[in-house]
PDB file of C-alpha atoms in Angstrom:
ATOM      1  CA  UNK A   1       0.000   0.000   0.000  1.00 57.00           C
ATOM      2  CA  UNK A   2       2.863   2.375   0.793  1.00 56.00           C
ATOM      3  CA  UNK A   3       4.240   2.128  -2.744  1.00 51.00           C
ATOM      4  CA  UNK A   4       0.909   2.876  -4.306  1.00 49.00           C
ATOM      5  CA  UNK A   5      -0.064   5.786  -2.078  1.00 47.00           C
ATOM      6  CA  UNK A   6       3.404   7.305  -1.668  1.00 41.00           C
ATOM      7  CA  UNK A   7       3.202   9.121  -5.001  1.00 39.00           C
ATOM      8  CA  UNK A   8      -0.076  10.691  -3.984  1.00 43.00           C
ATOM      9  CA  UNK A   9       1.434  11.904  -0.731  1.00 44.00           C
ATOM     10  CA  UNK A  10       4.298  13.538  -2.630  1.00 40.00           C
ATOM     11  CA  UNK A  11       1.812  15.513  -4.730  1.00 40.00           C
ATOM     12  CA  UNK A  12       0.149  16.893  -1.619  1.00 43.00           C
ATOM     13  CA  UNK A  13       3.271  17.389   0.463  1.00 42.00           C
ATOM     14  CA  UNK A  14       4.771  19.803  -2.006  1.00 36.00           C
ATOM     15  CA  UNK A  15       1.761  22.016  -2.388  1.00 37.00           C
ATOM     16  CA  UNK A  16      -1.016  21.298   0.107  1.00 41.00           C
ATOM     17  CA  UNK A  17      -2.077  22.178   4.021  1.00 40.00           C
ATOM     18  CA  UNK A  18      -4.861  20.764   6.080  1.00 39.00           C
ATOM     19  CA  UNK A  19      -8.112  22.630   6.561  1.00 44.00           C
ATOM     20  CA  UNK A  20      -9.324  20.370   9.340  1.00 43.00           C
ATOM     21  CA  UNK A  21     -10.237  21.760  12.711  1.00 48.00           C
ATOM     22  CA  UNK A  22      -9.238  18.660  14.638  1.00 49.00           C
ATOM     23  CA  UNK A  23      -7.039  19.084  17.697  1.00 70.00           C
ATOM     24  CA  UNK A  24      -6.701  15.370  18.436  1.00 84.00           C
ATOM     25  CA  UNK A  25      -4.278  13.287  16.305  1.00 86.00           C
ATOM     26  CA  UNK A  26      -6.359  10.154  16.883  1.00 84.00           C
ATOM     27  CA  UNK A  27      -9.461  11.843  15.440  1.00 89.00           C
ATOM     28  CA  UNK A  28      -7.519  13.090  12.409  1.00 92.00           C
ATOM     29  CA  UNK A  29      -6.117   9.588  11.836  1.00 88.00           C
ATOM     30  CA  UNK A  30      -9.599   8.053  12.185  1.00 88.00           C
ATOM     31  CA  UNK A  31     -11.071  10.549   9.733  1.00 93.00           C
ATOM     32  CA  UNK A  32      -8.235   9.882   7.277  1.00 91.00           C
ATOM     33  CA  UNK A  33      -8.688   6.103   7.526  1.00 87.00           C
ATOM     34  CA  UNK A  34     -12.448   6.416   7.056  1.00 91.00           C
ATOM     35  CA  UNK A  35     -11.937   8.563   3.952  1.00 94.00           C
ATOM     36  CA  UNK A  36      -9.380   6.076   2.632  1.00 89.00           C
ATOM     37  CA  UNK A  37     -11.729   3.141   3.253  1.00 89.00           C
ATOM     38  CA  UNK A  38     -14.457   4.982   1.321  1.00 92.00           C
ATOM     39  CA  UNK A  39     -11.986   5.900  -1.467  1.00 92.00           C
ATOM     40  CA  UNK A  40     -12.799   9.547  -0.681  1.00 95.00           C
ATOM     41  CA  UNK A  41      -9.710  11.242  -2.074  1.00 95.00           C
ATOM     42  CA  UNK A  42     -11.060  14.746  -1.518  1.00 95.00           C
ATOM     43  CA  UNK A  43     -11.572  14.302   2.225  1.00 95.00           C
ATOM     44  CA  UNK A  44      -8.222  12.527   2.509  1.00 95.00           C
ATOM     45  CA  UNK A  45      -6.571  15.509   0.859  1.00 93.00           C
ATOM     46  CA  UNK A  46      -8.219  17.961   3.254  1.00 93.00           C
ATOM     47  CA  UNK A  47      -6.499  16.185   6.151  1.00 93.00           C
ATOM     48  CA  UNK A  48      -3.061  16.231   4.539  1.00 92.00           C
ATOM     49  CA  UNK A  49      -0.152  18.593   4.881  1.00 88.00           C
ATOM     50  CA  UNK A  50      -0.253  21.407   2.347  1.00 86.00           C
ATOM     51  CA  UNK A  51      -3.927  21.365   1.309  1.00 87.00           C
ATOM     52  CA  UNK A  52      -5.014  24.756   2.588  1.00 81.00           C
ATOM     53  CA  UNK A  53      -2.260  26.718   0.867  1.00 84.00           C
ATOM     54  CA  UNK A  54      -2.537  24.979  -2.508  1.00 88.00           C
ATOM     55  CA  UNK A  55      -4.107  26.590  -5.525  1.00 94.00           C
ATOM     56  CA  UNK A  56      -7.410  25.160  -6.734  1.00 95.00           C
ATOM     57  CA  UNK A  57      -5.613  23.696  -9.751  1.00 96.00           C
ATOM     58  CA  UNK A  58      -3.051  21.924  -7.556  1.00 93.00           C
ATOM     59  CA  UNK A  59      -5.783  20.622  -5.259  1.00 92.00           C
ATOM     60  CA  UNK A  60      -7.734  19.183  -8.174  1.00 95.00           C
ATOM     61  CA  UNK A  61      -4.647  17.587  -9.728  1.00 93.00           C
ATOM     62  CA  UNK A  62      -3.593  16.078  -6.396  1.00 89.00           C
ATOM     63  CA  UNK A  63      -7.058  14.681  -5.735  1.00 94.00           C
ATOM     64  CA  UNK A  64      -7.175  13.226  -9.252  1.00 95.00           C
ATOM     65  CA  UNK A  65      -3.829  11.479  -8.757  1.00 92.00           C
ATOM     66  CA  UNK A  66      -4.881  10.190  -5.359  1.00 92.00           C
ATOM     67  CA  UNK A  67      -8.107   8.795  -6.859  1.00 94.00           C
ATOM     68  CA  UNK A  68      -6.080   7.050  -9.567  1.00 95.00           C
ATOM     69  CA  UNK A  69      -3.802   5.479  -6.973  1.00 91.00           C
ATOM     70  CA  UNK A  70      -6.702   4.294  -4.848  1.00 91.00           C
ATOM     71  CA  UNK A  71      -8.459   2.741  -7.842  1.00 92.00           C
ATOM     72  CA  UNK A  72      -5.277   0.867  -8.787  1.00 95.00           C
ATOM     73  CA  UNK A  73      -5.075  -1.037  -5.474  1.00 92.00           C
ATOM     74  CA  UNK A  74      -5.037  -4.819  -5.784  1.00 94.00           C
ATOM     75  CA  UNK A  75      -7.491  -7.060  -3.908  1.00 92.00           C
ATOM     76  CA  UNK A  76      -5.161  -7.670  -0.935  1.00 89.00           C
ATOM     77  CA  UNK A  77      -4.607  -3.942  -0.484  1.00 88.00           C
ATOM     78  CA  UNK A  78      -8.349  -3.244  -0.724  1.00 86.00           C
ATOM     79  CA  UNK A  79      -9.023  -5.915   1.914  1.00 86.00           C
ATOM     80  CA  UNK A  80      -6.374  -4.379   4.172  1.00 82.00           C
ATOM     81  CA  UNK A  81      -8.029  -0.964   3.837  1.00 83.00           C
ATOM     82  CA  UNK A  82     -11.511  -2.285   4.523  1.00 84.00           C
ATOM     83  CA  UNK A  83     -10.447  -4.098   7.688  1.00 84.00           C
ATOM     84  CA  UNK A  84      -7.706  -1.963   9.199  1.00 80.00           C
ATOM     85  CA  UNK A  85      -8.058  -0.601  12.697  1.00 80.00           C
ATOM     86  CA  UNK A  86      -6.066   1.891  14.728  1.00 77.00           C
ATOM     87  CA  UNK A  87      -4.142  -0.143  17.286  1.00 74.00           C
ATOM     88  CA  UNK A  88      -1.473   2.129  18.687  1.00 71.00           C
ATOM     89  CA  UNK A  89      -1.094   5.873  19.087  1.00 71.00           C
ATOM     90  CA  UNK A  90       2.165   7.442  20.150  1.00 71.00           C
ATOM     91  CA  UNK A  91       1.859  11.204  20.601  1.00 72.00           C
ATOM     92  CA  UNK A  92       4.868  13.370  21.377  1.00 71.00           C
ATOM     93  CA  UNK A  93       3.168  16.701  21.872  1.00 64.00           C
ATOM     94  CA  UNK A  94       6.328  18.455  22.996  1.00 69.00           C
ATOM     95  CA  UNK A  95       7.712  17.801  19.533  1.00 78.00           C
ATOM     96  CA  UNK A  96       4.335  18.485  17.921  1.00 86.00           C
ATOM     97  CA  UNK A  97       4.517  15.073  16.273  1.00 88.00           C
ATOM     98  CA  UNK A  98       2.372  11.963  16.470  1.00 88.00           C
ATOM     99  CA  UNK A  99       2.669   8.481  15.071  1.00 87.00           C
ATOM    100  CA  UNK A 100      -0.410   6.303  14.591  1.00 85.00           C
ATOM    101  CA  UNK A 101       0.003   2.607  13.808  1.00 83.00           C
ATOM    102  CA  UNK A 102      -2.719   0.902  11.792  1.00 80.00           C
ATOM    103  CA  UNK A 103      -2.919  -2.889  11.999  1.00 77.00           C
ATOM    104  CA  UNK A 104      -4.835  -5.642  10.284  1.00 71.00           C
ATOM    105  CA  UNK A 105      -3.939  -9.271  10.909  1.00 73.00           C
ATOM    106  CA  UNK A 106      -0.171  -9.384  10.318  1.00 76.00           C
ATOM    107  CA  UNK A 107       0.042  -6.185   8.228  1.00 77.00           C
ATOM    108  CA  UNK A 108       0.921  -2.782   9.643  1.00 81.00           C
ATOM    109  CA  UNK A 109       1.033   0.792   8.350  1.00 82.00           C
ATOM    110  CA  UNK A 110       2.084   3.993  10.082  1.00 85.00           C
ATOM    111  CA  UNK A 111       0.590   7.455   9.763  1.00 88.00           C
ATOM    112  CA  UNK A 112       2.804  10.314  10.834  1.00 91.00           C
ATOM    113  CA  UNK A 113       1.086  13.496  11.923  1.00 91.00           C
ATOM    114  CA  UNK A 114       2.396  16.904  12.811  1.00 88.00           C
ATOM    115  CA  UNK A 115       0.912  20.011  14.262  1.00 86.00           C
ATOM    116  CA  UNK A 116       0.676  22.884  11.867  1.00 79.00           C
ATOM    117  CA  UNK A 117      -0.822  26.183  12.973  1.00 78.00           C
ATOM    118  CA  UNK A 118      -2.349  24.426  15.972  1.00 83.00           C
ATOM    119  CA  UNK A 119      -3.990  21.701  13.845  1.00 88.00           C
ATOM    120  CA  UNK A 120      -2.979  18.068  13.400  1.00 91.00           C
ATOM    121  CA  UNK A 121      -2.389  17.065   9.768  1.00 91.00           C
ATOM    122  CA  UNK A 122      -1.242  13.895   8.044  1.00 93.00           C
ATOM    123  CA  UNK A 123       2.404  14.390   7.177  1.00 91.00           C
ATOM    124  CA  UNK A 124       3.351  10.929   5.991  1.00 83.00           C
ATOM    125  CA  UNK A 125       1.829   7.496   5.538  1.00 76.00           C
TER     126      UNK A 125
END
């Protein structure tokens, strides 16, 4: 899953900032996972680093690329997404960083969050 979604993250990281109002990294991670499970690229993008500051054109292009990546997932990756749960949250508020581990059976993914302008955003996954 990392290989497939990494390109999409790069698109957003260069030109996008979150517009979410969440203060809790767990809630941001849950919202991101729910959007991912629903293949909702637009709501995923809104929770990612760089969204708010991006031009409309860059937002649309990033969302389009993210949708393409999501639709190209194989069956195992889709099953992982449908069944993943948040198992572990490690928040280091003094560093304004958080790491959320997602687990399903023997597979594991990590979301990295950071605080930006007082809001938690997805920095890396």
